[in-house]
mmCIF file of C-alpha atoms in Angstrom:
data_model
loop_
_atom_site.group_PDB
_atom_site.id
_atom_site.type_symbol
_atom_site.label_atom_id
_atom_site.label_comp_id
_atom_site.label_asym_id
_atom_site.label_seq_id
_atom_site.Cartn_x
_atom_site.Cartn_y
_atom_site.Cartn_z
ATOM 1 C CA MET D 1 93.338 -20.733 24.749
ATOM 2 C CA SER D 2 94.190 -23.809 26.855
ATOM 3 C CA ASP D 3 92.870 -27.300 26.097
ATOM 4 C CA SER D 4 90.568 -27.132 29.132
ATOM 5 C CA GLU D 5 89.153 -23.805 27.962
ATOM 6 C CA GLU D 6 88.537 -25.221 24.476
ATOM 7 C CA ASP D 7 86.732 -28.206 25.987
ATOM 8 C CA GLU D 8 84.530 -25.871 27.994
ATOM 9 C CA VAL D 9 83.603 -23.875 24.878
ATOM 10 C CA LEU D 10 82.649 -27.008 22.954
ATOM 11 C CA ASP D 11 80.771 -28.594 25.856
ATOM 12 C CA SER D 12 77.037 -27.839 25.748
ATOM 13 C CA ARG D 13 74.745 -28.512 28.692
ATOM 14 C CA LEU D 14 71.221 -29.801 28.303
ATOM 15 C CA LYS D 15 68.618 -30.152 31.034
ATOM 16 C CA LEU D 16 66.433 -33.201 30.438
ATOM 17 C CA ILE D 17 63.352 -34.006 32.531
ATOM 18 C CA VAL D 18 62.038 -37.565 32.855
ATOM 19 C CA VAL D 19 58.367 -37.800 33.867
ATOM 20 C CA GLY D 20 55.702 -40.497 34.026
ATOM 21 C CA ASP D 21 53.806 -42.675 36.475
ATOM 22 C CA GLY D 22 55.511 -44.488 39.322
ATOM 23 C CA ALA D 23 56.887 -47.977 38.532
ATOM 24 C CA CYS D 24 57.087 -47.343 34.781
ATOM 25 C CA GLY D 25 60.889 -47.513 34.992
ATOM 26 C CA LYS D 26 62.074 -43.899 34.892
ATOM 27 C CA THR D 27 64.883 -44.336 37.420
ATOM 28 C CA SER D 28 65.891 -47.653 35.850
ATOM 29 C CA ILE D 29 66.198 -45.955 32.469
ATOM 30 C CA VAL D 30 68.381 -43.149 33.771
ATOM 31 C CA THR D 31 70.513 -45.503 35.870
ATOM 32 C CA ARG D 32 70.990 -47.794 32.870
ATOM 33 C CA PHE D 33 72.063 -44.840 30.727
ATOM 34 C CA THR D 34 74.381 -43.122 33.209
ATOM 35 C CA GLN D 35 75.804 -46.143 35.082
ATOM 36 C CA ASP D 36 74.934 -49.137 32.875
ATOM 37 C CA GLN D 37 73.229 -50.768 35.840
ATOM 38 C CA PHE D 38 69.769 -52.177 36.450
ATOM 39 C CA GLY D 39 68.265 -52.622 39.904
ATOM 40 C CA LYS D 40 65.683 -55.397 40.170
ATOM 41 C CA GLN D 41 64.094 -53.954 43.305
ATOM 42 C CA TYR D 42 61.657 -51.065 42.889
ATOM 43 C CA ASP D 43 62.338 -48.009 45.036
ATOM 44 C CA GLN D 44 59.948 -45.109 44.596
ATOM 45 C CA THR D 45 61.546 -41.782 43.744
ATOM 46 C CA VAL D 46 60.339 -39.114 46.161
ATOM 47 C CA GLY D 47 60.612 -35.627 44.691
ATOM 48 C CA LEU D 48 63.463 -35.966 42.236
ATOM 49 C CA ASP D 49 66.829 -37.601 41.602
ATOM 50 C CA PHE D 50 69.604 -35.888 39.663
ATOM 51 C CA PHE D 51 72.038 -37.541 37.241
ATOM 52 C CA MET D 52 74.706 -36.339 34.798
ATOM 53 C CA LYS D 53 76.205 -37.936 31.694
ATOM 54 C CA ARG D 54 78.684 -36.548 29.145
ATOM 55 C CA LEU D 55 78.356 -37.514 25.503
ATOM 56 C CA SER D 56 80.752 -37.060 22.608
ATOM 57 C CA LEU D 57 78.961 -36.055 19.412
ATOM 58 C CA PRO D 58 80.045 -35.647 15.782
ATOM 59 C CA GLY D 59 82.035 -32.541 14.878
ATOM 60 C CA ASP D 60 84.135 -32.651 18.051
ATOM 61 C CA LYS D 61 81.156 -31.526 20.075
ATOM 62 C CA ASN D 62 80.489 -32.627 23.619
ATOM 63 C CA VAL D 63 77.303 -32.351 25.617
ATOM 64 C CA THR D 64 76.663 -32.836 29.311
ATOM 65 C CA LEU D 65 73.173 -34.089 30.009
ATOM 66 C CA GLN D 66 71.696 -32.992 33.317
ATOM 67 C CA ILE D 67 68.911 -35.516 33.833
ATOM 68 C CA TRP D 68 66.149 -34.816 36.358
ATOM 69 C CA ASP D 69 64.250 -37.959 37.327
ATOM 70 C CA ILE D 70 60.869 -36.763 38.622
ATOM 71 C CA GLY D 71 58.862 -38.904 41.047
ATOM 72 C CA GLY D 72 55.490 -40.152 39.793
ATOM 73 C CA GLN D 73 53.638 -38.599 42.720
ATOM 74 C CA THR D 74 54.761 -35.133 41.561
ATOM 75 C CA LEU D 75 51.953 -34.882 39.002
ATOM 76 C CA GLY D 76 49.617 -32.149 40.194
ATOM 77 C CA GLY D 77 52.085 -30.980 42.836
ATOM 78 C CA ASN D 78 53.289 -27.416 43.235
ATOM 79 C CA MET D 79 56.938 -28.292 42.513
ATOM 80 C CA LEU D 80 56.525 -29.731 39.017
ATOM 81 C CA ASP D 81 56.603 -26.353 37.268
ATOM 82 C CA LYS D 82 59.840 -25.478 39.095
ATOM 83 C CA TYR D 83 61.438 -28.736 37.950
ATOM 84 C CA ILE D 84 60.284 -28.283 34.359
ATOM 85 C CA TYR D 85 61.325 -24.638 33.967
ATOM 86 C CA GLY D 86 64.437 -24.148 31.862
ATOM 87 C CA SER D 87 64.425 -27.679 30.457
ATOM 88 C CA HIS D 88 65.647 -28.426 26.943
ATOM 89 C CA GLY D 89 63.895 -31.766 26.674
ATOM 90 C CA VAL D 90 61.178 -33.777 28.422
ATOM 91 C CA LEU D 91 60.917 -37.568 28.248
ATOM 92 C CA PHE D 92 57.388 -38.875 28.840
ATOM 93 C CA VAL D 93 57.863 -42.480 29.967
ATOM 94 C CA TYR D 94 55.251 -45.219 30.216
ATOM 95 C CA ASP D 95 55.233 -49.001 30.628
ATOM 96 C CA ILE D 96 54.125 -50.830 27.457
ATOM 97 C CA SER D 97 52.515 -53.531 29.636
ATOM 98 C CA ASN D 98 50.493 -51.019 31.679
ATOM 99 C CA SER D 99 47.732 -49.221 29.771
ATOM 100 C CA GLN D 100 47.022 -46.768 32.599
ATOM 101 C CA SER D 101 50.604 -45.505 32.572
ATOM 102 C CA PHE D 102 50.118 -44.655 28.896
ATOM 103 C CA GLU D 103 46.716 -43.028 29.405
ATOM 104 C CA ASN D 104 48.190 -40.818 32.130
ATOM 105 C CA ILE D 105 50.786 -39.423 29.715
ATOM 106 C CA SER D 106 48.073 -37.004 28.575
ATOM 107 C CA ASP D 107 47.936 -35.537 32.092
ATOM 108 C CA TRP D 108 51.713 -35.299 32.303
ATOM 109 C CA PHE D 109 51.824 -33.623 28.910
ATOM 110 C CA ALA D 110 49.167 -31.066 29.875
ATOM 111 C CA SER D 111 51.026 -30.236 33.104
ATOM 112 C CA VAL D 112 54.326 -29.758 31.294
ATOM 113 C CA LYS D 113 52.765 -27.656 28.528
ATOM 114 C CA ALA D 114 51.204 -25.389 31.162
ATOM 115 C CA VAL D 115 54.649 -24.293 32.403
ATOM 116 C CA PRO D 116 55.499 -20.944 30.761
ATOM 117 C CA GLN D 117 58.889 -21.073 29.027
ATOM 118 C CA GLY D 118 60.596 -18.896 26.464
ATOM 119 C CA LYS D 119 61.211 -21.841 24.147
ATOM 120 C CA GLN D 120 59.283 -25.091 24.081
ATOM 121 C CA PRO D 121 61.419 -28.085 25.069
ATOM 122 C CA HIS D 122 61.878 -31.118 22.864
ATOM 123 C CA PHE D 123 59.202 -33.687 23.770
ATOM 124 C CA ALA D 124 59.880 -37.428 23.557
ATOM 125 C CA LEU D 125 57.448 -40.310 24.064
ATOM 126 C CA VAL D 126 59.288 -43.306 25.532
ATOM 127 C CA GLY D 127 57.736 -46.777 25.739
ATOM 128 C CA ASN D 128 59.756 -48.714 28.315
ATOM 129 C CA LYS D 129 59.941 -52.440 29.213
ATOM 130 C CA GLY D 130 60.434 -53.685 25.686
ATOM 131 C CA ASP D 131 61.601 -56.937 27.284
ATOM 132 C CA LEU D 132 57.910 -57.511 28.142
ATOM 133 C CA GLU D 133 56.799 -57.443 24.508
ATOM 134 C CA HIS D 134 54.732 -60.579 25.109
ATOM 135 C CA LEU D 135 52.733 -58.597 27.704
ATOM 136 C CA ARG D 136 52.317 -55.466 25.572
ATOM 137 C CA VAL D 137 48.906 -53.794 25.939
ATOM 138 C CA VAL D 138 49.750 -50.460 24.289
ATOM 139 C CA SER D 139 50.056 -51.009 20.546
ATOM 140 C CA LYS D 140 52.900 -49.443 18.618
ATOM 141 C CA SER D 141 50.404 -47.750 16.311
ATOM 142 C CA LYS D 142 48.684 -46.111 19.293
ATOM 143 C CA HIS D 143 52.060 -44.952 20.580
ATOM 144 C CA GLU D 144 53.080 -43.534 17.201
ATOM 145 C CA SER D 145 49.737 -41.800 16.721
ATOM 146 C CA PHE D 146 49.965 -40.088 20.106
ATOM 147 C CA ALA D 147 53.559 -39.017 19.499
ATOM 148 C CA SER D 148 52.664 -37.589 16.094
ATOM 149 C CA ASP D 149 49.622 -35.702 17.412
ATOM 150 C CA LYS D 150 51.657 -34.119 20.229
ATOM 151 C CA GLY D 151 54.753 -33.347 18.164
ATOM 152 C CA MET D 152 56.927 -35.814 20.079
ATOM 153 C CA SER D 153 59.835 -37.933 18.961
ATOM 154 C CA SER D 154 59.152 -41.652 19.390
ATOM 155 C CA HIS D 155 61.265 -44.218 21.239
ATOM 156 C CA PHE D 156 60.938 -47.849 22.368
ATOM 157 C CA ILE D 157 63.466 -49.092 24.913
ATOM 158 C CA SER D 158 64.150 -51.599 27.686
ATOM 159 C CA ALA D 159 65.897 -50.436 30.839
ATOM 160 C CA LYS D 160 66.285 -54.058 31.921
ATOM 161 C CA THR D 161 68.253 -55.211 28.871
ATOM 162 C CA GLY D 162 69.604 -51.777 27.949
ATOM 163 C CA ASP D 163 68.124 -52.076 24.464
ATOM 164 C CA SER D 164 68.067 -48.643 22.720
ATOM 165 C CA VAL D 165 68.484 -46.669 25.982
ATOM 166 C CA ALA D 166 71.720 -44.907 24.969
ATOM 167 C CA LEU D 167 70.354 -44.433 21.455
ATOM 168 C CA CYS D 168 67.237 -42.764 22.856
ATOM 169 C CA PHE D 169 69.196 -40.159 24.831
ATOM 170 C CA LYS D 170 71.657 -39.562 22.007
ATOM 171 C CA LYS D 171 68.866 -39.004 19.476
ATOM 172 C CA ILE D 172 67.163 -36.549 21.813
ATOM 173 C CA ALA D 173 70.424 -34.658 22.380
ATOM 174 C CA VAL D 174 71.240 -34.333 18.685
ATOM 175 C CA ASP D 175 67.661 -33.308 17.879
ATOM 176 C CA ILE D 176 67.873 -30.500 20.429
ATOM 177 C CA LEU D 177 71.305 -29.405 19.178
ATOM 178 C CA LYS D 178 70.234 -29.890 15.530
ATOM 179 C CA ILE D 179 73.090 -32.258 14.738
ATOM 180 C CA LYS D 180 72.752 -34.858 11.995
ATOM 181 C CA LEU D 181 73.853 -38.421 12.740
ATOM 182 C CA SER D 182 74.836 -40.832 10.010
ATOM 183 C CA ARG D 183 73.411 -44.346 9.884
ATOM 184 C CA ALA D 184 76.801 -45.717 10.983
ATOM 185 C CA GLU D 185 76.819 -43.420 14.015
ATOM 186 C CA LEU D 186 73.290 -44.474 14.956
ATOM 187 C CA ASP D 187 74.161 -48.147 14.580
ATOM 188 C CA ALA D 188 77.262 -47.703 16.736
ATOM 189 C CA THR D 189 75.087 -46.368 19.554
ATOM 190 C CA GLN D 190 72.505 -49.139 19.275
ATOM 191 C CA ARG D 191 72.903 -51.791 21.960
ATOM 192 C CA VAL D 192 72.636 -55.300 20.562
ATOM 193 C CA VAL D 193 70.633 -57.620 22.802
ATOM 194 C CA LYS D 194 71.372 -61.300 22.403
ATOM 195 C CA ALA D 195 69.192 -64.087 23.747
ATOM 196 C CA GLU D 196 70.375 -67.649 24.091
ATOM 197 C CA ILE D 197 68.055 -70.232 22.568
ATOM 198 C CA GLU D 198 67.743 -73.305 24.707
ATOM 199 C CA SER D 199 67.593 -76.629 22.939
ATOM 200 C CA THR D 200 64.552 -78.818 23.434
ATOM 201 C CA GLY D 201 63.584 -82.456 23.074
ATOM 202 C CA GLU D 202 66.196 -85.211 23.054
ATOM 203 C CA ALA D 203 69.132 -82.830 22.852
ATOM 204 C CA ASN D 204 67.968 -81.002 25.944
ATOM 205 C CA ASN D 205 67.310 -84.251 27.837
ATOM 206 C CA SER D 206 70.810 -85.418 26.939
ATOM 207 C CA LYS D 207 72.291 -82.258 28.414
ATOM 208 C CA LEU D 208 70.286 -82.716 31.590
ATOM 209 C CA LYS D 209 71.614 -86.267 31.982
ATOM 210 C CA GLN D 210 75.169 -85.036 31.513
ATOM 211 C CA ARG D 211 74.664 -82.339 34.148
ATOM 212 C CA LYS D 212 73.350 -84.871 36.635
ATOM 213 C CA ARG D 213 76.587 -86.855 36.433
ATOM 214 C CA LYS D 214 78.669 -83.842 37.443
ATOM 215 C CA PRO D 215 78.898 -82.704 41.077
ATOM 216 C CA THR D 216 77.778 -79.117 41.426
ATOM 217 C CA SER D 217 77.761 -76.357 44.000
ATOM 218 C CA ILE D 218 74.456 -74.595 44.360
ATOM 219 C CA LEU D 219 73.952 -71.174 45.933
ATOM 220 C CA CYS D 220 70.363 -70.612 46.999
ATOM 221 C CA SER D 221 69.134 -67.087 47.530
ATOM 222 C CA VAL D 222 65.824 -66.566 49.305
ATOM 223 C CA GLN D 223 64.129 -63.263 48.539
#
């Protein structure tokens, strides 16, 4: 058997569906995961977008994730069941600073559960926009309670900073494939987000005075 044939044997394919209300960050999450990019401008997904990402997992196993990003307006539409059919995992995404996006997860869950499939997909509850923790309106306990009641895995991420995005997808993949990850492997996947702490008071004023003495070039962007 050639090397390419061996790779094909070891390479699993998983179909993951990402659902949730519009503007909760579904496309941003998938784009962050597959391209490590974040777009600041919101563009509504109409219908669906399709992404692919290959992961290397323990035991010389590879998996290609086929990620279907479903538009928020699809809820209640006649195409949702066709998108959901044959999926291995479904990510239910909401915005932690938008209570309605969380409340509507119940409707998304009911619609997905209504699709007849031979084997139930892995369900994951994903609270996005962790960078807006100071604006959180959906408590972590409420999130965890809902996830537990519905048999979902639980994830908190930020598409903007990238915090825990790759870890979320990797955990879902290994759960579906029933692969155990060590703590070291989980930590290696975790994205570390660093924030610079600005000095205040006299030290900060001193820096401002120093900056004023230096000529600078300023680029102004009007949005």
